[in-house]
mmCIF file of C-alpha atoms in Angstrom:
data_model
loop_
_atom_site.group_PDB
_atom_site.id
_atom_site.type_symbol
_atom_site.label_atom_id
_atom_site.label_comp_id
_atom_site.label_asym_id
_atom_site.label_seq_id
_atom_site.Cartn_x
_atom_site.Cartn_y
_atom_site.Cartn_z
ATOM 1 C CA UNK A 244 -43.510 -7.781 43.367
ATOM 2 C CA UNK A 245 -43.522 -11.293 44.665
ATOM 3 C CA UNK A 246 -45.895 -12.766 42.155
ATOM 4 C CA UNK A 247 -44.003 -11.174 39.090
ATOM 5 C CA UNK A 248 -41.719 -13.413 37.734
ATOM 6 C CA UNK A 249 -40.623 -14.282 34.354
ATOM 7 C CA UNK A 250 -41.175 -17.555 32.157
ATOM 8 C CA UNK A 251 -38.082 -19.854 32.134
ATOM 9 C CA UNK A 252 -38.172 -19.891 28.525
ATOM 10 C CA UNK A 253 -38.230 -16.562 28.278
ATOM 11 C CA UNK A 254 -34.693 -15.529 29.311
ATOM 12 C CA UNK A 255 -33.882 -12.091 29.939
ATOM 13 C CA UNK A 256 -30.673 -11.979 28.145
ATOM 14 C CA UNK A 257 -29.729 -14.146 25.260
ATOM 15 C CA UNK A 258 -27.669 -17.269 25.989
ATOM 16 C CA UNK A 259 -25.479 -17.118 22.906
ATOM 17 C CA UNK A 260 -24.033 -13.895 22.192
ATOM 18 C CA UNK A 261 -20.782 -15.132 21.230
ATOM 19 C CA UNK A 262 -22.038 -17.647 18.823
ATOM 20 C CA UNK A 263 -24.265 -14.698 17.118
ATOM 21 C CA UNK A 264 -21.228 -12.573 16.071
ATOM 22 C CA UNK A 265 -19.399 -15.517 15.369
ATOM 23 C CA UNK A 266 -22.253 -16.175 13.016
ATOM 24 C CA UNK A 267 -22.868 -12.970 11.895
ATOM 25 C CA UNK A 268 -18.829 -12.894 11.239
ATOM 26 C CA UNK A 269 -18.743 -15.549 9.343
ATOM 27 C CA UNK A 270 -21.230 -14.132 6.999
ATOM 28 C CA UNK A 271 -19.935 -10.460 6.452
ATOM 29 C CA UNK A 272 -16.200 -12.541 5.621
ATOM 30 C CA UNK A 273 -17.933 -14.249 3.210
ATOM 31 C CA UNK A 274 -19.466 -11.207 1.554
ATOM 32 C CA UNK A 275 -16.342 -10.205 0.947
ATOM 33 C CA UNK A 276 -14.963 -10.796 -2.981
ATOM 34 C CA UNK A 277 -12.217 -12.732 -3.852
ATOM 35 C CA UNK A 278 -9.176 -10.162 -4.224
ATOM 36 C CA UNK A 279 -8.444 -9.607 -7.750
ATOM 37 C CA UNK A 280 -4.871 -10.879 -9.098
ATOM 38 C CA UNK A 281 -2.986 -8.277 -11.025
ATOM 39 C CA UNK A 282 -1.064 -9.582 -14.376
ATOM 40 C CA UNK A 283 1.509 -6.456 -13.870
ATOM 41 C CA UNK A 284 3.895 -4.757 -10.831
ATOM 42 C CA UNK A 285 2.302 -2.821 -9.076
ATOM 43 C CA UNK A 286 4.328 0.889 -8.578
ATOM 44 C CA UNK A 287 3.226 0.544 -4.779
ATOM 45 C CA UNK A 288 4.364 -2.878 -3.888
ATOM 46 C CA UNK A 289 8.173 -1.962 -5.428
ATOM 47 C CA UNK A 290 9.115 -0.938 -2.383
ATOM 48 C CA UNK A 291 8.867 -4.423 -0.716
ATOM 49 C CA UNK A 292 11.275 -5.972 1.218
ATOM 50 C CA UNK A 293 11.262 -9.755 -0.702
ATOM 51 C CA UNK A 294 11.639 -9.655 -4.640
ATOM 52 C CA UNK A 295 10.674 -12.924 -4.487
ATOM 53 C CA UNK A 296 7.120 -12.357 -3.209
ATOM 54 C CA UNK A 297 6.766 -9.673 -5.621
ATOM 55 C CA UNK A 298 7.408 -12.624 -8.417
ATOM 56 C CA UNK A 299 4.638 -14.488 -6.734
ATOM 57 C CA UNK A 300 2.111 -11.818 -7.473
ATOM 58 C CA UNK A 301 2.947 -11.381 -11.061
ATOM 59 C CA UNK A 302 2.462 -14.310 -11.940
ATOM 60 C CA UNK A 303 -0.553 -14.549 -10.536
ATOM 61 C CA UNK A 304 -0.107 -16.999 -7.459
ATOM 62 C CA UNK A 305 -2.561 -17.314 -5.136
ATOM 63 C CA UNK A 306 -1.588 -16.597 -1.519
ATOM 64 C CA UNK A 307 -1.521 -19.799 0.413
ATOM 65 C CA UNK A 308 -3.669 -17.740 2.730
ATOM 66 C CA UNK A 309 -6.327 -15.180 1.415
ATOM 67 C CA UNK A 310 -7.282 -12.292 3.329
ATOM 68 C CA UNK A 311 -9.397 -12.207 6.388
ATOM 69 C CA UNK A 312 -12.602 -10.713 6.857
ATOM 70 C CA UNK A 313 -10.874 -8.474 9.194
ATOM 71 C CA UNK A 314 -7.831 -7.406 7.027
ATOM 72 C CA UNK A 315 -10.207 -6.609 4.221
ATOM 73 C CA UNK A 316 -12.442 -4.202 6.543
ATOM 74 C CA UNK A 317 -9.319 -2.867 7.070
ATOM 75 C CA UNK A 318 -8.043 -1.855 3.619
ATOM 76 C CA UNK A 319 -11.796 -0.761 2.491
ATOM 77 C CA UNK A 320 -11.637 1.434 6.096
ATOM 78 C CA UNK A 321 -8.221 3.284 4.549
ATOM 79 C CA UNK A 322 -10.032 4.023 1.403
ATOM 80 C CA UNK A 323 -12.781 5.406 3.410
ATOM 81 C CA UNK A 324 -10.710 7.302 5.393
ATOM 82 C CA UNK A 325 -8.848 8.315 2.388
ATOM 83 C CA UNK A 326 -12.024 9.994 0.888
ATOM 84 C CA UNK A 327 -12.569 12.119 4.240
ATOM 85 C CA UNK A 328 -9.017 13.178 4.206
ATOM 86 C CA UNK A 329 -9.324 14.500 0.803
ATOM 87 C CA UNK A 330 -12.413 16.568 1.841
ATOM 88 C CA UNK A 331 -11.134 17.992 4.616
ATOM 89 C CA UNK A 332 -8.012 19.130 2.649
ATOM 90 C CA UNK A 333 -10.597 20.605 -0.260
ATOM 91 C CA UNK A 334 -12.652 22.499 2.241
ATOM 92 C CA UNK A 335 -9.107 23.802 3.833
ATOM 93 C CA UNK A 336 -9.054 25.868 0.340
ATOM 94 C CA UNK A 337 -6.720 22.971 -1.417
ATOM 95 C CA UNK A 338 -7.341 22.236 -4.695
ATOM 96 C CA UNK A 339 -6.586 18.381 -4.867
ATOM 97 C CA UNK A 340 -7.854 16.637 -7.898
ATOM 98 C CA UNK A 341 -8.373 12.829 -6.923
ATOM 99 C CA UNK A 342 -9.771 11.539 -10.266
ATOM 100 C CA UNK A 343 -8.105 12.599 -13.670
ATOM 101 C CA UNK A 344 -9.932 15.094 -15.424
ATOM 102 C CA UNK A 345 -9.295 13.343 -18.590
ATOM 103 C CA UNK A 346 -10.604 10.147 -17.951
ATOM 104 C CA UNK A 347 -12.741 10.678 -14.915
ATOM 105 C CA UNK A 348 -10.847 7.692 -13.141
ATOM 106 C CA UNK A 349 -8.360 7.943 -10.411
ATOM 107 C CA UNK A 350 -4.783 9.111 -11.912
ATOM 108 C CA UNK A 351 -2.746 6.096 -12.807
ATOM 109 C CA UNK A 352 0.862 5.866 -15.024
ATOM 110 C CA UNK A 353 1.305 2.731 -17.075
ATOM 111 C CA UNK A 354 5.175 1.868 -17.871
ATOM 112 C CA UNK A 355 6.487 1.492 -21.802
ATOM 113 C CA UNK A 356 9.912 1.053 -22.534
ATOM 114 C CA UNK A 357 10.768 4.453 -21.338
ATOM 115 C CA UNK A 358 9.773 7.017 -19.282
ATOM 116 C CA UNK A 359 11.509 10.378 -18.596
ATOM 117 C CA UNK A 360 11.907 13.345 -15.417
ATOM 118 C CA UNK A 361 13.620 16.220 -15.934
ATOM 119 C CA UNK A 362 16.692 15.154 -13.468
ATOM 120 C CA UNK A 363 17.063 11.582 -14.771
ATOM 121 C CA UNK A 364 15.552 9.183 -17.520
ATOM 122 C CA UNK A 365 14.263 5.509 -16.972
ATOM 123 C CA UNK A 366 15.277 2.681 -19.116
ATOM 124 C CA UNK A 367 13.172 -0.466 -18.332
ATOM 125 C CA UNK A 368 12.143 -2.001 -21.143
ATOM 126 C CA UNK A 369 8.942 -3.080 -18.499
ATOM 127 C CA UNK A 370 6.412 -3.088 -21.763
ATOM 128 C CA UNK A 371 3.590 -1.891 -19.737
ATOM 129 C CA UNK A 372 3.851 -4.368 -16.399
ATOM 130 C CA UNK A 373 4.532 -1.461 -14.360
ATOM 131 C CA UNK A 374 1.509 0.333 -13.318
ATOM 132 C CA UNK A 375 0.521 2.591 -10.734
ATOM 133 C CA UNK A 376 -2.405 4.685 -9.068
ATOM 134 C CA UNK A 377 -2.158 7.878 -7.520
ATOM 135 C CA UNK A 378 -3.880 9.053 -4.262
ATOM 136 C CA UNK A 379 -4.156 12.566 -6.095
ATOM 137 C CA UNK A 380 -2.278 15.716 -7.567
ATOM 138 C CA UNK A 381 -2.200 18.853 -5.108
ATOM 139 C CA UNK A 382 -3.496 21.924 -7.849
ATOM 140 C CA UNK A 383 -3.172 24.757 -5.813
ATOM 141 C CA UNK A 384 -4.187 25.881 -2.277
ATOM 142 C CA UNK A 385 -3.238 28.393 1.264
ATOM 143 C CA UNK A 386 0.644 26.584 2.055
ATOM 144 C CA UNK A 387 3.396 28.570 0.513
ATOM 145 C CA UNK A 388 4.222 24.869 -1.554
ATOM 146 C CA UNK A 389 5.460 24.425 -5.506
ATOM 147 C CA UNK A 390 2.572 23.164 -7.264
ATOM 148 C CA UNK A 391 1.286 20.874 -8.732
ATOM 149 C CA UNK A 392 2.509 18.108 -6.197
ATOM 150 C CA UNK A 393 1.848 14.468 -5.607
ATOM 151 C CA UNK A 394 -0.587 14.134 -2.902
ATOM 152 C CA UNK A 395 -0.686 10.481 -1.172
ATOM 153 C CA UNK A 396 -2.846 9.417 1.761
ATOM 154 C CA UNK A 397 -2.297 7.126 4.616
ATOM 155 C CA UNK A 398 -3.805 5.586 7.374
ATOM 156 C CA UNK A 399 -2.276 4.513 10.251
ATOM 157 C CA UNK A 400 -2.396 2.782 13.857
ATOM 158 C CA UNK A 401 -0.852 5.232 16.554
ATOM 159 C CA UNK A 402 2.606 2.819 17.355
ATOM 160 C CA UNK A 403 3.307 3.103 13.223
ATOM 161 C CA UNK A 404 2.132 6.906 13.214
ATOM 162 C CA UNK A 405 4.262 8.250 15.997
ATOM 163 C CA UNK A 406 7.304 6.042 14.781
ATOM 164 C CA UNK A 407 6.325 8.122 10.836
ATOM 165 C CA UNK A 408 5.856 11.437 12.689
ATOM 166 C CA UNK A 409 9.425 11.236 14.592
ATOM 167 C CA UNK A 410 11.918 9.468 11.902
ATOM 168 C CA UNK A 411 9.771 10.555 8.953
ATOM 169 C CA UNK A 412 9.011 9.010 6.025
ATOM 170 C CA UNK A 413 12.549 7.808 4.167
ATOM 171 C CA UNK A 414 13.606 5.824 7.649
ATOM 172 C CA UNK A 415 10.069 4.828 8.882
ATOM 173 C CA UNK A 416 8.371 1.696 8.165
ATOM 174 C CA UNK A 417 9.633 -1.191 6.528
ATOM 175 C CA UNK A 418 12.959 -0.308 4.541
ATOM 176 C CA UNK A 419 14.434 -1.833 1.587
ATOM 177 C CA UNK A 420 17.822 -3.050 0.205
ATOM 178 C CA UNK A 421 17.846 -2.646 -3.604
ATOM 179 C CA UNK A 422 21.884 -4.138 -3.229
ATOM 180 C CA UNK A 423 24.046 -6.002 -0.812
ATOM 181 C CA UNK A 424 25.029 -2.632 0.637
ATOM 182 C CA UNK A 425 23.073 -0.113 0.532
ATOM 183 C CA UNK A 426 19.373 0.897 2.183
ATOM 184 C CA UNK A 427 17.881 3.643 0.116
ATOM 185 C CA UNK A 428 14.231 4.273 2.046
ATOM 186 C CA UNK A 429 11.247 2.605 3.272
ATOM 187 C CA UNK A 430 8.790 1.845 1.409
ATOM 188 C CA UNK A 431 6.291 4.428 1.529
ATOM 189 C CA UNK A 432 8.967 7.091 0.536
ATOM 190 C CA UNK A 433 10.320 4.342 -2.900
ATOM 191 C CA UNK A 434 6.526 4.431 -4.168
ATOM 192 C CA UNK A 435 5.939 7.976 -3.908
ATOM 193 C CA UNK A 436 9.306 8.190 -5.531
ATOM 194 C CA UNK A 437 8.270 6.330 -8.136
ATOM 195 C CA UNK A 438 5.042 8.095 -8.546
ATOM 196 C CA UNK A 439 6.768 11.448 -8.925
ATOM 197 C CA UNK A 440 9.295 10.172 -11.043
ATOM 198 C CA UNK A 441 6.784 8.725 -13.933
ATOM 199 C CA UNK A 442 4.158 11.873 -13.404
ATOM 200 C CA UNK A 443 7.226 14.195 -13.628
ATOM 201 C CA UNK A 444 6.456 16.075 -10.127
ATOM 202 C CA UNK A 445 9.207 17.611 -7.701
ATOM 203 C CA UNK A 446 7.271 17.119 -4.553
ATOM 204 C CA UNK A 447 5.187 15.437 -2.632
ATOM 205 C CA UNK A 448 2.864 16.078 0.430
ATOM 206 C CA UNK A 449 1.771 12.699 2.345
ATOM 207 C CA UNK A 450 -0.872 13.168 4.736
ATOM 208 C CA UNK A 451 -0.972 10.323 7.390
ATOM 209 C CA UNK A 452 -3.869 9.797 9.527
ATOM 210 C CA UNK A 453 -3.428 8.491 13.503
ATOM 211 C CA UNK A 454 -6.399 5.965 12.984
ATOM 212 C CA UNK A 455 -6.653 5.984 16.905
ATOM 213 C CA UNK A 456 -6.657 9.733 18.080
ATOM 214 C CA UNK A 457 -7.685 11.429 14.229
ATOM 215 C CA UNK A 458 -4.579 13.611 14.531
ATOM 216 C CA UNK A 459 -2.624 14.336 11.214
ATOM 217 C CA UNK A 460 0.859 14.483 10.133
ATOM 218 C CA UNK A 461 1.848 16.207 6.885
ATOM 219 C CA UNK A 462 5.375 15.462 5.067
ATOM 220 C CA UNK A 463 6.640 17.321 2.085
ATOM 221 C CA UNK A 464 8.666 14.647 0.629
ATOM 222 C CA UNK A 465 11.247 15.634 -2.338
ATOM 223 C CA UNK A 466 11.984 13.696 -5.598
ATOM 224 C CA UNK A 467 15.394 11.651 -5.538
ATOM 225 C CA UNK A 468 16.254 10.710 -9.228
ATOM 226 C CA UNK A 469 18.338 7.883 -7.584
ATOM 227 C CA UNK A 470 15.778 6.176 -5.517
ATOM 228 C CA UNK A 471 13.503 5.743 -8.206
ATOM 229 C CA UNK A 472 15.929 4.557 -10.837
ATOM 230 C CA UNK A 473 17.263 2.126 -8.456
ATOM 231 C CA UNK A 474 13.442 1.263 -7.601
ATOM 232 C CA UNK A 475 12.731 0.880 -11.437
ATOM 233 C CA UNK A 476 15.632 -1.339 -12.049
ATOM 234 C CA UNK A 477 14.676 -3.226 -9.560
ATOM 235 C CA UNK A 478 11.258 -3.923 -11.200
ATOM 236 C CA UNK A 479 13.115 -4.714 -14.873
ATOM 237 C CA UNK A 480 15.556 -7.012 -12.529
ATOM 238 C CA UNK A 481 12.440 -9.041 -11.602
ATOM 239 C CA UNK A 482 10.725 -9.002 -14.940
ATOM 240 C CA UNK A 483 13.682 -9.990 -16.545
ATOM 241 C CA UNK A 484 14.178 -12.343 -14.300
ATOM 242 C CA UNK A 485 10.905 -13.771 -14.957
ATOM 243 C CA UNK A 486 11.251 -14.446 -18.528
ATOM 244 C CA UNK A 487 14.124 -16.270 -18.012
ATOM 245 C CA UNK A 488 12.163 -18.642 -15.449
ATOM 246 C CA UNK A 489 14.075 -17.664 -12.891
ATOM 247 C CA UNK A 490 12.870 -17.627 -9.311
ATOM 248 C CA UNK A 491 14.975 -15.005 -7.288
ATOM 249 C CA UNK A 492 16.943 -15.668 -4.085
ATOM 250 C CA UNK A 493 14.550 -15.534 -1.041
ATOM 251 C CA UNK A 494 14.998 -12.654 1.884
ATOM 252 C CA UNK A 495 16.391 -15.116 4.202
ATOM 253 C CA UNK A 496 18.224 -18.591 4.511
ATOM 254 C CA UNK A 497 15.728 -19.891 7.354
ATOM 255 C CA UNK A 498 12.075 -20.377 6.456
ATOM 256 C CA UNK A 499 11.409 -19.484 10.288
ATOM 257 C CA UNK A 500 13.230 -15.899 9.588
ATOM 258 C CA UNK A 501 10.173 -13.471 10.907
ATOM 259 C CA UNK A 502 9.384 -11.815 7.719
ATOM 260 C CA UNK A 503 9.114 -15.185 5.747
ATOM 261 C CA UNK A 504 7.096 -16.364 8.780
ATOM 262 C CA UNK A 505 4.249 -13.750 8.458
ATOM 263 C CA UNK A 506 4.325 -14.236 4.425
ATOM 264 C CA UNK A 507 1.124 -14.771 2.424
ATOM 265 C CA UNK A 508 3.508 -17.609 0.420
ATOM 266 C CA UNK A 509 5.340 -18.991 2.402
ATOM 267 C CA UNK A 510 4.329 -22.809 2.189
ATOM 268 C CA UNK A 511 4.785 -21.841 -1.752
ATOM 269 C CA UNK A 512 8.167 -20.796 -1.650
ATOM 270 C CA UNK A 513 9.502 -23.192 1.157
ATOM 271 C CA UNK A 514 7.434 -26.449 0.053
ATOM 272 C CA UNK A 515 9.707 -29.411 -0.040
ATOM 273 C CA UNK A 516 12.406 -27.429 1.187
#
């Protein structure tokens, strides 16, 4: 043993592991595309907190800061995850249909000038900038349930999970005021409002996934005629407000309010200011 050694040069372990995945990083972010703007409202993003930022993204604004590498892994991860979730629910004896049978692409509703449930009717006069896309429609399967029902699919860290699985879904997560005085739900429970409302279902089960432990928490969420006519005013109120060149009021008074803090436009909205 004392005449085996190793060449300096040689080392046994490399010198620079950091500055390889910082390298290697850099190049997978880059990979990534640039995220698509949208030229409509997005059904999903009505239940935001900040009308304002909704404006921002229909007209096509580009965030003042695009999405990291690490946020994008994330959102491709809850598609993936979405995909197992819907397997494991077929092979449970569900019948979920995730694409429409019709098209062969994933279900999707685009708004008119009017669209119509049997407890309510919509009036937006939207002319197709409200569109949405559905996680899937529950056919049949062994729960004693009223089918056809919305299915939707989320993925979540274990703090947001547990905080879903005690309050449920209308009082968990981010809420929203549609008026100075009243809070009508969060905003998982407006979209899938809206979703039932414009696919004209009664029901809907939301799977959520504990991204940390794998466990899973099922909801059977009802339609609420009100909550999604307030939600699709809301969307006409922004549109309108749109055309008319009109920038509405911001979510706070301070630009250092938390929420405006963490925005994707903030240096937009507050520039000057």
């Amino acid at each position: 043993m004392d005449n085996f050694f190793f060449p300096e040069e040689v080392p046994l372990v490399s010198s620079k592991p950091k500055t390889v995945s910082e390298e290697a990083n850099k190049i997978l972010d880059a990979s990534f595309k640039t995220e698509a703007l949208r030229d409509y409202l997005g059904a999903s993003s009505l239940g935001d907190t900040c009308a304002r930022r909704l404006q921002y993204q229909r007209l096509g604004i580009l965030p003042d800061v695009p999405f990291s590498g690490t946020q994008q892994r994330i959102f491709e991860l809850g598609h993936v995850l979405e995909a197992i979730m819907a397997h494991w629910l077929r092979e449970a004896g569900f019948v979920l249909e995730t694409v429409d049978p019709a098209t062969q692409k994933p279900f999707e509703f685009e708004q008119a000038s009017q669209g119509s449930h049997k407890n309510t009717v919509f009036w937006d006069g939207a002319g197709g900038q409200i569109r949405g896309h559905v996680d899937g429609i529950l056919r049949d399967g062994p729960l004693d349930l009223k089918y056809p029902l919305l299915w939707e699919a989320k993925t979540m860290k274990a703090s947001l999970w547990r905080d879903f699985v005690k309050h449920g879904c209308e009082i968990s997560h981010p809420r929203v005021l549609f008026s100075s005085a009243e809070w009508v739900g969060s905003h998982y429970f407006v979209q899938v409002q809206i979703y039932m409302a414009y696919l004209g279902l009664e029901s809907c089960l939301l799977t959520a996934l504990n991204k940390d432990t794998a466990e899973i928490h099922h909801e059977l969420i009802l339609f609420h005629a009100q909550v999604a006519s307030n939600a699709s005013d809301r969307a006409v109120h922004i549109l309108k407000a749109l055309e008319n060149n009109e920038m509405l009021p911001r979510i706070a008074t301070k630009q250092d309010y938390f929420e405006c803090k963490m925005c994707r436009f903030h240096k937009t909205c507050w520039e000057g200011e």
